[in-house]
Amino acid sequence: MGATESRLTRLFARFIASGYLFYLLLLIPTIADQYPVLEPWWTVFAVLAVFGPPMLMGAVSFHLDLHWSRRVAAVTALSYLAAALAWPLAWRGDLMTADAWISGIPGLAGLSAAVAWGPFRTIVLLTASVFTVQLINQFSRTPDHNAPFLPDLLFALSFCLLYVAAALMALHTGRLLDRTRAEAHTAAATAAATQARAVQRVRFNALLHDWVMSTLLAAARGTRREDVRYQAQLTLGKLDNTRPDTNVGYRLSSAAAYFRAAIADIDDALVPTITVSPDDSVLPADPVQILGAAVSESVRNSVRHAGPHATRTVELTFSANNIDITCADDGVGFVPAQVPEHRLGLAVSIIERVRHLQGGAVEVHTEPGAGTVIRLGWKEPAA
């Protein structure tokens, strides 16, 4: 069950429980007046069956596992129908000048069914409940207080169905929103992976143009064999150093070039400050690619939202088992809690992605008018 559907289910469970409590207080005088015309056991059974489960439903809605709320909601709907069906067994035959008290709340039973089930079973339960209590009224009221059965039935059914249909639609919309959000998160992750591959492709295109093609042209022009051999060795070395293999990874200098290309792909005027450990050791591919995509998204968000006069800085530090990145701007800033849920750049492409990286860390510091600072990092986990 998604977050939106869970929130709506809790709210409906508490709302319905409150409705039952309100009607219990309102119906106490009527229950007392009609007690003499019914067998005593039925009134005790009906009050417990009709009003007991919804009180429990409201209480368990505060529990983390909402399956309990849905189970108790189903019991609430069914116990109301059971109490109504048992009414003829307890009626002593005395006619009344008012509706049976149980006939006043079939809509709440229908709402409980909407929390527990889908549309078909909910409407069946509501129809059965309304039909039963309208039959009770038809046979138990004095003739001068009676009305034609069919108009009474249709009015009661349509009145209750209006609210039950609204509840079903609200819960369906919540499920649809949760599913759409999950699909959007997946699409954002896929787009980020595509962006990372695009950056990698740009880097290799540059290598092909600057080194491979120049080496081949040098050989074609008859350049001295020693010079061609030397240039070919340099080209092969650069290709080896930039290979994003999960076993080989990236040398520190190649990782720096990867990040420089990722940033330039978004803002070619932004020159990052890069500090690289002199040992030029090898980093795993995953943190380089994931943090590279996160940096790209950070710069992209700044370009889009920080304002036309904002200045940006990116500082990167690479060592044998550590990457530290700070992306900052002096733009308009924002309130993270107020970012709409459909805006996935910060939540998915930066925060969620880095937090799923083993050893990854991310912090976002911002407020309106004070700019934004995003700190990204990776530290090799202990063996």
Short mmCIF file of N, CA and C in Angstrom, two decimals, residues 22 65 90 93 117 125 165 192 260 265 279 290 371:
data_model
loop_
_atom_site.label_atom_id
_atom_site.label_comp_id
_atom_site.label_asym_id
_atom_site.label_seq_id
_atom_site.Cartn_x
_atom_site.Cartn_y
_atom_site.Cartn_z
N PHE A 22 -20.66 9.61 16.94
CA PHE A 22 -21.65 10.69 16.94
C PHE A 22 -23.07 10.14 16.87
N ASP A 65 0.63 -1.06 10.70
CA ASP A 65 0.15 -2.03 9.71
C ASP A 65 -1.32 -1.74 9.42
N ALA A 90 -36.10 -10.66 16.59
CA ALA A 90 -36.31 -10.04 17.90
C ALA A 90 -37.57 -9.18 17.96
N GLY A 93 -43.68 -7.60 17.18
CA GLY A 93 -44.89 -7.34 16.42
C GLY A 93 -45.54 -6.00 16.69
N TRP A 117 -12.83 -3.06 0.92
CA TRP A 117 -12.94 -3.80 -0.34
C TRP A 117 -12.94 -2.87 -1.54
N LEU A 125 -22.67 -4.88 -0.57
CA LEU A 125 -22.92 -4.77 0.87
C LEU A 125 -23.85 -3.61 1.18
N ALA A 165 -19.57 6.25 -3.10
CA ALA A 165 -18.86 6.38 -4.38
C ALA A 165 -17.72 7.39 -4.27
N ALA A 192 18.29 9.13 -15.52
CA ALA A 192 19.60 9.46 -14.95
C ALA A 192 20.67 8.50 -15.47
N ARG A 260 34.43 16.32 -14.78
CA ARG A 260 34.56 17.58 -15.53
C ARG A 260 33.65 17.56 -16.76
N ASP A 265 28.76 19.22 -19.54
CA ASP A 265 27.60 18.85 -20.35
C ASP A 265 26.37 19.66 -19.96
N ASP A 279 48.70 9.73 -6.00
CA ASP A 279 49.00 8.32 -6.30
C ASP A 279 48.22 7.81 -7.51
N ILE A 290 27.60 7.08 -10.28
CA ILE A 290 26.42 7.54 -9.54
C ILE A 290 26.60 8.97 -9.06
N GLY A 371 20.65 30.80 -0.92
CA GLY A 371 21.38 29.89 -1.78
C GLY A 371 21.20 28.44 -1.38
#
